[in-house]
Amino acid sequence: MKTFVQLSAAGLIAAILWELLGMLAAPLLGMLFGLLILLGKIAFVVAVGFLVVTLVRRWRDRCDEAAEEA
């Protein structure tokens, strides 16, 4: 009977600690995923900006070439 009580107490303590760990980890995981989403948004904006700058440079080069030929 003593072993059963010890095992039950250990299980109860483990369950409580598991719940506390979950309560502490949830906000940290939320912040981590929020940061990853923010970095993804920033990377998307940078990529679109780079694409626009590249397209504008190509367009200007073509306009300059057309002006030189005329």
Short mmCIF file of C-alpha atoms in Angstrom, two decimals, residues 8-59:
data_model
loop_
_atom_site.label_atom_id
_atom_site.label_comp_id
_atom_site.label_asym_id
_atom_site.label_seq_id
_atom_site.Cartn_x
_atom_site.Cartn_y
_atom_site.Cartn_z
CA SER A 8 0.06 8.20 -6.63
CA ALA A 9 1.81 11.15 -5.01
CA ALA A 10 4.53 11.10 -7.66
CA GLY A 11 1.90 10.98 -10.40
CA LEU A 12 0.00 13.88 -8.85
CA ILE A 13 3.17 15.95 -8.54
CA ALA A 14 4.12 15.12 -12.13
CA ALA A 15 0.65 16.14 -13.35
CA ILE A 16 0.83 19.45 -11.48
CA LEU A 17 4.32 20.16 -12.80
CA TRP A 18 3.20 19.25 -16.33
CA GLU A 19 0.29 21.72 -16.07
CA LEU A 20 2.62 24.45 -14.77
CA LEU A 21 5.04 23.78 -17.61
CA GLY A 22 2.18 24.04 -20.10
CA MET A 23 1.02 27.31 -18.57
CA LEU A 24 4.53 28.74 -18.81
CA ALA A 25 5.34 27.37 -22.26
CA ALA A 26 2.16 28.49 -24.05
CA PRO A 27 2.92 32.24 -23.94
CA LEU A 28 6.55 31.63 -24.86
CA LEU A 29 5.56 29.51 -27.85
CA GLY A 30 3.02 32.14 -28.84
CA MET A 31 5.70 34.82 -28.74
CA LEU A 32 8.07 32.62 -30.73
CA PHE A 33 5.54 31.93 -33.47
CA GLY A 34 4.49 35.59 -33.45
CA LEU A 35 8.11 36.58 -33.97
CA LEU A 36 8.48 34.08 -36.81
CA ILE A 37 5.34 35.43 -38.48
CA LEU A 38 6.63 39.00 -38.08
CA LEU A 39 9.97 38.03 -39.64
CA GLY A 40 8.11 36.36 -42.50
CA LYS A 41 6.11 39.53 -43.13
CA ILE A 42 9.26 41.65 -43.09
CA ALA A 43 10.99 39.25 -45.49
CA PHE A 44 7.98 39.41 -47.81
CA VAL A 45 8.03 43.23 -47.84
CA VAL A 46 11.78 43.24 -48.52
CA ALA A 47 11.37 40.72 -51.35
CA VAL A 48 8.58 42.74 -52.97
CA GLY A 49 10.64 45.92 -52.63
CA PHE A 50 13.63 44.23 -54.24
CA LEU A 51 11.43 42.99 -57.09
CA VAL A 52 10.01 46.48 -57.68
CA VAL A 53 13.46 48.09 -57.65
CA THR A 54 14.79 45.48 -60.08
CA LEU A 55 11.85 45.95 -62.44
CA VAL A 56 12.19 49.75 -62.35
CA ARG A 57 15.92 49.53 -63.09
CA ARG A 58 15.28 47.24 -66.07
CA TRP A 59 12.53 49.55 -67.33
#
